[in-house]
Short mmCIF file of C-alpha atoms and ligand atoms in Angstrom, two decimals:
data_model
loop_
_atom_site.label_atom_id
_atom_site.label_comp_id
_atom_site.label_asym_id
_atom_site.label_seq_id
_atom_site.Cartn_x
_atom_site.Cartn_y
_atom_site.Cartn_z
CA UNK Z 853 92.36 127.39 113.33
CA UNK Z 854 95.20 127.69 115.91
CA UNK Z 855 95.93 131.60 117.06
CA UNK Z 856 98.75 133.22 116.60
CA UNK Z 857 100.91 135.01 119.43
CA UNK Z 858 104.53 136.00 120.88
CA UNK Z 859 104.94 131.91 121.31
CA UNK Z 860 104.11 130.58 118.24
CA UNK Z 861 106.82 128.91 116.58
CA UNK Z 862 107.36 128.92 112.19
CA UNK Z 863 107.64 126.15 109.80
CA UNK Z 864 107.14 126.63 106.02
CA UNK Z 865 108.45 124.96 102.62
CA UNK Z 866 110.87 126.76 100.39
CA UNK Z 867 111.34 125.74 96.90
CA UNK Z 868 110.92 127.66 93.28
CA UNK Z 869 107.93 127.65 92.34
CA UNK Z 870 105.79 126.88 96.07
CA UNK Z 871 102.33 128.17 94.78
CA UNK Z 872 101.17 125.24 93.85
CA UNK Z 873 101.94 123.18 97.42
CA UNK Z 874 99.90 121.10 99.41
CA UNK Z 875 102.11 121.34 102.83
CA UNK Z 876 101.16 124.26 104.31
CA UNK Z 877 97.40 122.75 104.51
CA UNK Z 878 98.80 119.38 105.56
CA UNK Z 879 100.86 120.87 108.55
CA UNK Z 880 98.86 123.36 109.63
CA UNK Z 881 95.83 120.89 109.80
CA UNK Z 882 98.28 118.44 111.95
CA UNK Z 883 99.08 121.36 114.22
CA UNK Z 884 94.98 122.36 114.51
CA UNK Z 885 94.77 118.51 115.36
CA UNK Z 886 97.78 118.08 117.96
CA UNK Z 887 96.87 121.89 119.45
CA UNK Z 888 100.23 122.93 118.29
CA UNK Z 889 100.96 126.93 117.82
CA UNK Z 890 102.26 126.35 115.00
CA UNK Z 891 102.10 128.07 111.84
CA UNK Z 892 103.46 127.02 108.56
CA UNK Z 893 104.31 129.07 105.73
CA UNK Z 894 105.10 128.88 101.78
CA UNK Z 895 108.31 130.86 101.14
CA UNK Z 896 109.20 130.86 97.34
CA UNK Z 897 113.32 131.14 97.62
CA UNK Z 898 115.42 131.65 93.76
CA UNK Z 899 118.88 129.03 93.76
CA UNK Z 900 121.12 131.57 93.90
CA UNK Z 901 119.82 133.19 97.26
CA UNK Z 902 119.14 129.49 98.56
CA UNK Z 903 122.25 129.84 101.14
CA UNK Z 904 120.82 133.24 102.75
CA UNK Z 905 117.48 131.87 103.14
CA UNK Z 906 118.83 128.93 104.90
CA UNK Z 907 121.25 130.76 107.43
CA UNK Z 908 118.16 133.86 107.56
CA UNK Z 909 115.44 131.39 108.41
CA UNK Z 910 117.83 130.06 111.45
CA UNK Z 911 118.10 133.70 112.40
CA UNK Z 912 114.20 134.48 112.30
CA UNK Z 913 114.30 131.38 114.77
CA UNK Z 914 111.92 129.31 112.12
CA UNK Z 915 111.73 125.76 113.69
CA UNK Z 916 112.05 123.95 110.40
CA UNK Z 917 111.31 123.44 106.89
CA UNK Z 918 110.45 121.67 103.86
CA UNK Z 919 112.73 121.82 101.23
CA UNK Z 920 110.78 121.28 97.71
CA UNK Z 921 111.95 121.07 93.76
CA UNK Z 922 114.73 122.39 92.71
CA UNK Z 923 116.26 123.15 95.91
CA UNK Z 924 116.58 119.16 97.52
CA UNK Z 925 120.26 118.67 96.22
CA UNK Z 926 121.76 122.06 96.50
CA UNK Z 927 120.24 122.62 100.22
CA UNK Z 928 122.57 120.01 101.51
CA UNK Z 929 125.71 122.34 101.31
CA UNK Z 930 123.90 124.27 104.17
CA UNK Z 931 122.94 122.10 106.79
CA UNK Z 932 124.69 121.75 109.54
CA UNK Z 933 124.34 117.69 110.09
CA UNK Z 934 122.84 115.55 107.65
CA UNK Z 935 121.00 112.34 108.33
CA UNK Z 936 122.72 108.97 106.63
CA UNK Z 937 119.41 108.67 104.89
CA UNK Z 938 119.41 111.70 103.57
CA UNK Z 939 123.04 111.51 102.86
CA UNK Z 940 122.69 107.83 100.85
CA UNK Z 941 119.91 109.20 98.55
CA UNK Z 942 121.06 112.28 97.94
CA UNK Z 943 118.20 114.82 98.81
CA UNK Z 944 116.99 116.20 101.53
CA UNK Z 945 113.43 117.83 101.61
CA UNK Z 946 113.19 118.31 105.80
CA UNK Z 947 115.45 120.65 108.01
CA UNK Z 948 114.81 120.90 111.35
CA UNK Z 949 116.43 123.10 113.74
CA UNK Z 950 119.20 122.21 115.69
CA UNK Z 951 121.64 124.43 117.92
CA UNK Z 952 123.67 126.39 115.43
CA UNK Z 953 121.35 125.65 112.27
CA UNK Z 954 119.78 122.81 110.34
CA UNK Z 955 119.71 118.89 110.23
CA UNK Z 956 118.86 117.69 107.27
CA UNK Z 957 116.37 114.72 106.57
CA UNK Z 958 115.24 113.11 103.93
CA UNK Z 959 111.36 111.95 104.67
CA UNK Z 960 110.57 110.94 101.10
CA UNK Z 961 111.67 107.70 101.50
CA UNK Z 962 110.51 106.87 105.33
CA UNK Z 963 107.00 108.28 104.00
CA UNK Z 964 107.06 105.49 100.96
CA UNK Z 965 108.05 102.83 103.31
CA UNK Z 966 105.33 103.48 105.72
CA UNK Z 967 102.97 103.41 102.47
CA UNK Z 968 104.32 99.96 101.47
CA UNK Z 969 103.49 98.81 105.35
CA UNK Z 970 99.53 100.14 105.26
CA UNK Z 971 98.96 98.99 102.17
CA UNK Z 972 100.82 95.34 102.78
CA UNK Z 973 103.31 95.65 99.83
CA UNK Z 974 105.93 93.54 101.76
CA UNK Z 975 109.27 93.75 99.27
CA UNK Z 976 111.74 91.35 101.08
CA UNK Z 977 113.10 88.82 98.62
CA UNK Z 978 110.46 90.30 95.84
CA UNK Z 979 111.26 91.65 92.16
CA UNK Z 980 110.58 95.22 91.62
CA UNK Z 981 110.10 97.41 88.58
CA UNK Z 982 110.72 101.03 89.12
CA UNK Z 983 109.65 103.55 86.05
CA UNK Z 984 111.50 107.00 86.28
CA UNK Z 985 114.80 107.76 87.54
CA UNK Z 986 114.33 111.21 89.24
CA UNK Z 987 114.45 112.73 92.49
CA UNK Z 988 111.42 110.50 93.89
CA UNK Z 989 113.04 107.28 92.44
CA UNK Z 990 116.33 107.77 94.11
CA UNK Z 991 113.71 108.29 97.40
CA UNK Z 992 112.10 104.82 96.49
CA UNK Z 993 115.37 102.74 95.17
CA UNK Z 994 117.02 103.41 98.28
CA UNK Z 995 113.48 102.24 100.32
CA UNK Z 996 113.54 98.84 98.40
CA UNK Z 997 117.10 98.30 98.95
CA UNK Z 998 116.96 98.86 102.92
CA UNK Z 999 113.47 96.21 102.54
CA UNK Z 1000 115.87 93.72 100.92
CA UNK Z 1001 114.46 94.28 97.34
CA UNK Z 1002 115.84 91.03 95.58
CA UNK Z 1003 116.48 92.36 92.16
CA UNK Z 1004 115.07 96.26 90.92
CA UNK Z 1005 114.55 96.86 87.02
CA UNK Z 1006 114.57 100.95 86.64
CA UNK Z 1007 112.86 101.82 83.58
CA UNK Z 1008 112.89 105.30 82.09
CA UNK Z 1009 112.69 107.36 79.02
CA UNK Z 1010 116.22 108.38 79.13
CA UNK Z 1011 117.82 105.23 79.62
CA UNK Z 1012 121.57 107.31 80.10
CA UNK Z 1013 120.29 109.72 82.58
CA UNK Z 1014 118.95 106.03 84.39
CA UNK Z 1015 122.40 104.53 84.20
CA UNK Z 1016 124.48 107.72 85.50
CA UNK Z 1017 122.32 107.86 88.86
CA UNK Z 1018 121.51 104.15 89.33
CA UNK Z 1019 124.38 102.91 87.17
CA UNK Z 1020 126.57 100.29 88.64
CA UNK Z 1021 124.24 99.77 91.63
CA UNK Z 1022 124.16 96.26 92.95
CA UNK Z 1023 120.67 94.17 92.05
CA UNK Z 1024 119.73 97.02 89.93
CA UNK Z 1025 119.28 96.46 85.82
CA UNK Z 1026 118.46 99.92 83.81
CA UNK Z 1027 116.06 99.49 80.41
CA UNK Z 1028 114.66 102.49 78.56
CA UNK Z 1029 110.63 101.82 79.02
CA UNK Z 1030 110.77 100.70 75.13
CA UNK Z 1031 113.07 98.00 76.10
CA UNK Z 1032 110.68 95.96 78.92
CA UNK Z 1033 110.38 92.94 77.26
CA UNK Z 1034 113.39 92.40 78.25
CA UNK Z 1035 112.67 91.44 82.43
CA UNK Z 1036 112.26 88.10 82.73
CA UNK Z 1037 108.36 86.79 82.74
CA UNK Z 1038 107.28 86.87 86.25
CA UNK Z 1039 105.32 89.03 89.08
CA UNK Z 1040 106.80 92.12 90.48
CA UNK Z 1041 105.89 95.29 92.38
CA UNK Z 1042 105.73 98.04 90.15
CA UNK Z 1043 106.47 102.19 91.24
CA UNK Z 1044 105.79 104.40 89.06
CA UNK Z 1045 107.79 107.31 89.81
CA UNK Z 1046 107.87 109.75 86.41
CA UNK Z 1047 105.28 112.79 86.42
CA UNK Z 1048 103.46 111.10 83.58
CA UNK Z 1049 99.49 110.90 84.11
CA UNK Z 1050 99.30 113.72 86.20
CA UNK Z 1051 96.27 116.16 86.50
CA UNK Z 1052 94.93 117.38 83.91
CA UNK Z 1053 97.19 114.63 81.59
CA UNK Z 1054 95.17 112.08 83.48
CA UNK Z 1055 95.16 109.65 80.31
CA UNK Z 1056 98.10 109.60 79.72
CA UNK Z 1057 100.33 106.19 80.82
CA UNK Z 1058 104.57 106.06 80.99
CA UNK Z 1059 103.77 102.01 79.43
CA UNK Z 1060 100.86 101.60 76.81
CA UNK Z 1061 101.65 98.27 75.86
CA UNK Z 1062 98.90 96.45 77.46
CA UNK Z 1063 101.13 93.20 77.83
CA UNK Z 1064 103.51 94.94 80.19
CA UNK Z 1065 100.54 95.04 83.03
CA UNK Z 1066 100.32 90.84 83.07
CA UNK Z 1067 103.72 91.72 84.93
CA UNK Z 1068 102.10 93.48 87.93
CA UNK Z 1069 100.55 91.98 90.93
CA UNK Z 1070 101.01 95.40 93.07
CA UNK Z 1071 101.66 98.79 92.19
CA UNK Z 1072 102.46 102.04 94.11
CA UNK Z 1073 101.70 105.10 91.65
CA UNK Z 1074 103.40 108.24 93.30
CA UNK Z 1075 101.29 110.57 91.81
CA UNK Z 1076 97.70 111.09 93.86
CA UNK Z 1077 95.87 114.00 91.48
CA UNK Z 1078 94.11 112.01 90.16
CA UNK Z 1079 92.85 110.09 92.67
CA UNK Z 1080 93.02 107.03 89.85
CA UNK Z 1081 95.59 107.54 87.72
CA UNK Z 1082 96.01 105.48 84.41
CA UNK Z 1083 98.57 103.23 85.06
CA UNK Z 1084 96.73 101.81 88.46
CA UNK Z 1085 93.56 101.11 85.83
CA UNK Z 1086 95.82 99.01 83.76
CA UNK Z 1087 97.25 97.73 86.82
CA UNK Z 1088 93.75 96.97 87.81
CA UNK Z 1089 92.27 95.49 84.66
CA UNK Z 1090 95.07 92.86 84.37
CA UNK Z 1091 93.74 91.38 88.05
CA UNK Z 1092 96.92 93.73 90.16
CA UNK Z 1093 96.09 95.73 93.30
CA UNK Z 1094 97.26 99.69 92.72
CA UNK Z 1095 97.66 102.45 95.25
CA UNK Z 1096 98.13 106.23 94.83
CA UNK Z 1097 100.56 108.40 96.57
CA UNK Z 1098 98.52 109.75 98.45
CA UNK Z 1099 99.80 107.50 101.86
CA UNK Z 1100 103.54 108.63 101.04
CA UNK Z 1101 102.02 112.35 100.85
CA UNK Z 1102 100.70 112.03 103.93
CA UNK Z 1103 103.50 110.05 106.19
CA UNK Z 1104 106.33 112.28 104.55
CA UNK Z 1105 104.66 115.23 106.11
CA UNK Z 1106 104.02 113.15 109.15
CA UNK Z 1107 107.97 112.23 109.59
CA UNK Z 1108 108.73 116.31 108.67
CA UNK Z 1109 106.91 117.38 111.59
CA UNK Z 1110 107.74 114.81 113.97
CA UNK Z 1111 111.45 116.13 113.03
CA UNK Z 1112 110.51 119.70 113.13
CA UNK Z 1113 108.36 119.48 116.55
CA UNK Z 1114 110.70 116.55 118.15
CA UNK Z 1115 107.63 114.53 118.80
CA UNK Z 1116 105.94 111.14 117.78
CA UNK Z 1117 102.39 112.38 115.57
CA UNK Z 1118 99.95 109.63 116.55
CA UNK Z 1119 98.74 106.92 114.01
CA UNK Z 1120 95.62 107.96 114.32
CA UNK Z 1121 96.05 111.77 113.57
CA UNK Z 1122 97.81 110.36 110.43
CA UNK Z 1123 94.86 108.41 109.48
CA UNK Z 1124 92.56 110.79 109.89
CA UNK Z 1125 94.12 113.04 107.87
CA UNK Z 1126 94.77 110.71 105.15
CA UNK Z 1127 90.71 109.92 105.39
CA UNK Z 1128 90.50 113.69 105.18
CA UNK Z 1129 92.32 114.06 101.92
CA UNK Z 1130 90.94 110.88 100.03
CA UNK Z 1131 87.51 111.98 100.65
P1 ATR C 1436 110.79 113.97 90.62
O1 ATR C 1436 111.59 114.71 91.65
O2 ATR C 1436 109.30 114.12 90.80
O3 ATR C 1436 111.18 112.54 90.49
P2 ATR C 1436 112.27 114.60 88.23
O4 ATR C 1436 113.54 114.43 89.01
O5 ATR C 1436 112.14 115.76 87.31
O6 ATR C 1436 111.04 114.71 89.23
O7 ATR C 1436 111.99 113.20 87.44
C1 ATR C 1436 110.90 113.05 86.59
C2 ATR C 1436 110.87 111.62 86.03
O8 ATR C 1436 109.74 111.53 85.14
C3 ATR C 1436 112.09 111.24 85.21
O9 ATR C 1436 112.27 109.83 85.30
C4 ATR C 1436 111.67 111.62 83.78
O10 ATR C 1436 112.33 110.92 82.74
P3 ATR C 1436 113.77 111.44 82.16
O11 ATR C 1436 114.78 111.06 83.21
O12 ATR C 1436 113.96 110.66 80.91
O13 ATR C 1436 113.63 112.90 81.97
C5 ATR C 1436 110.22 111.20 83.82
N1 ATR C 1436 109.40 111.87 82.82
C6 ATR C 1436 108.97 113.14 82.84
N2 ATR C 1436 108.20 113.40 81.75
C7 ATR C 1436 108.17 112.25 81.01
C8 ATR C 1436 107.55 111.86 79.80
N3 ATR C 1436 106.80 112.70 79.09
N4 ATR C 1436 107.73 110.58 79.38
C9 ATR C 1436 108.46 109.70 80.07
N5 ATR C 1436 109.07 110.00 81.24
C10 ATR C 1436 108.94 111.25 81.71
#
């Protein structure tokens, strides 16, 4: 555990609730590892004070932070520059300090395109099926668009909520999940992106219909708790290879403090810590 003292520069998360975050044990085992003084704090911030915490953290001279739900929209009023990235999608969950305040990043998506690489998911020219159409898909649409996606089915329960964010987009054909008989038989790449099958709903599967999983010949499913979650068993049992999130966990929170610290975090360091959390 690094030491504290009149040099040691802040980082944290703010969001509504943060109790329940994994970053400030990711980040301050990356600073341990890169003997960085460094600590990194949860700081639970309401909407309507979301501006003051911004413009007070720059005061307090806090090098950057991690912007979590419901705060990854609204927080882009306050930055000072805003990545394109960031910018395209729509969210930014990293803000690291620049002269007279923030720049705004969006590290969601750079972390699930550095998961496709490890795991050899290579999109270009491929199919895709993406379930959900929240904050994390807009993260992943974007991801297989800039890989050259060929065609992306979103799939969710709300099949209007699907077509007002996604709606119009080029190569991109919205179902509601009841509806996904209608993609044409082939292979794709499947992310799941909704909250269903997380801990302690670990049964519990966005598609039941066992025929949908013939589809599938790899799958990212964002959630990691638990480790397995139902939809990479089905992905599994019909002959698929299925990942967790845990990868895009760990490389988001890579890129953030690579922003925050305005260095490179060696492959190695990320590794380990991704062998550190799967065990
Ligand atoms: P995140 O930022 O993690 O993506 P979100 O923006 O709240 O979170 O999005 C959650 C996603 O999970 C949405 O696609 C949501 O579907 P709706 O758009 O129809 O709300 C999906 N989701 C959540 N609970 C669900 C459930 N019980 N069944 C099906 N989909 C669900």
């Amino acid at each position: 555990m690094n030491k504290t003292d009149g040099n040691t520069k802040v980082l944290g998360i703010i969001g509504d609730p943060v109790e329940h975050t994994g970053s400030p044990s990711i980040h301050n085992h990356l600073a341990d590892k890169l003997g960085d003084n460094v600590v990194y704090v949860p700081f639970p911030v309401k909407s309507k004070r979301l501006e003051e915490a911004v413009e007070g953290a720059y005061a307090l001279g806090i090098e950057g932070l991690n912007v979590t739900v419901p705060h990854k929209v609204q927080v882009m009023q306050y930055v000072t520059e805003l990545d394109d990235a960031a910018l395209d999608i729509g969210a930014v969950n990293t803000l690291a300090r620049i002269r007279g305040g923030y720049r705004g990043y969006n590290t969601d998506f750079s972390g699930f395109m550095r998961e496709l690489d490890k795991v050899d998911i290579q999109v270009n020219g491929k199919n895709v099926i993406v379930l959900g159409a929240g904050g994390a898909a807009k993260a992943v649409v974007y991801s297989l668009k800039r890989l050259s996606a060929q065609h992306i089915y979103i799939l969710n329960r709300s099949r209007e909520k699907a077509e007002s964010i996604f709606g119009g987009t080029e190569n991109v054909t919205i179902y509601g999940f009841k509806d996904w008989k209608s993609i044409p038989k082939g292979k794709y790449i499947c992310i799941q992106c909704t909250s269903v099958g997380l801990s302690p709903c670990d049964e519990d599967c966005v598609i039941e219909d066992e025929d949908f999983y013939d589809l599938i010949d790899s799958a990212v499913d964002l959630i990691y708790k638990p480790k397995e979650t139902a939809f990479m068993k089905k992905v599994q049992a019909h002959g698929g290879r299925a990942f967790n999130g845990l990868r895009m966990l760990v490389y988001q929170a890579v890129s953030s403090y690579e922003f925050f610290m305005k260095k490179e975090v060696p492959e190695e360091v990320a590794e380990e810590l991704y062998n550190e959390l799967n065990s």
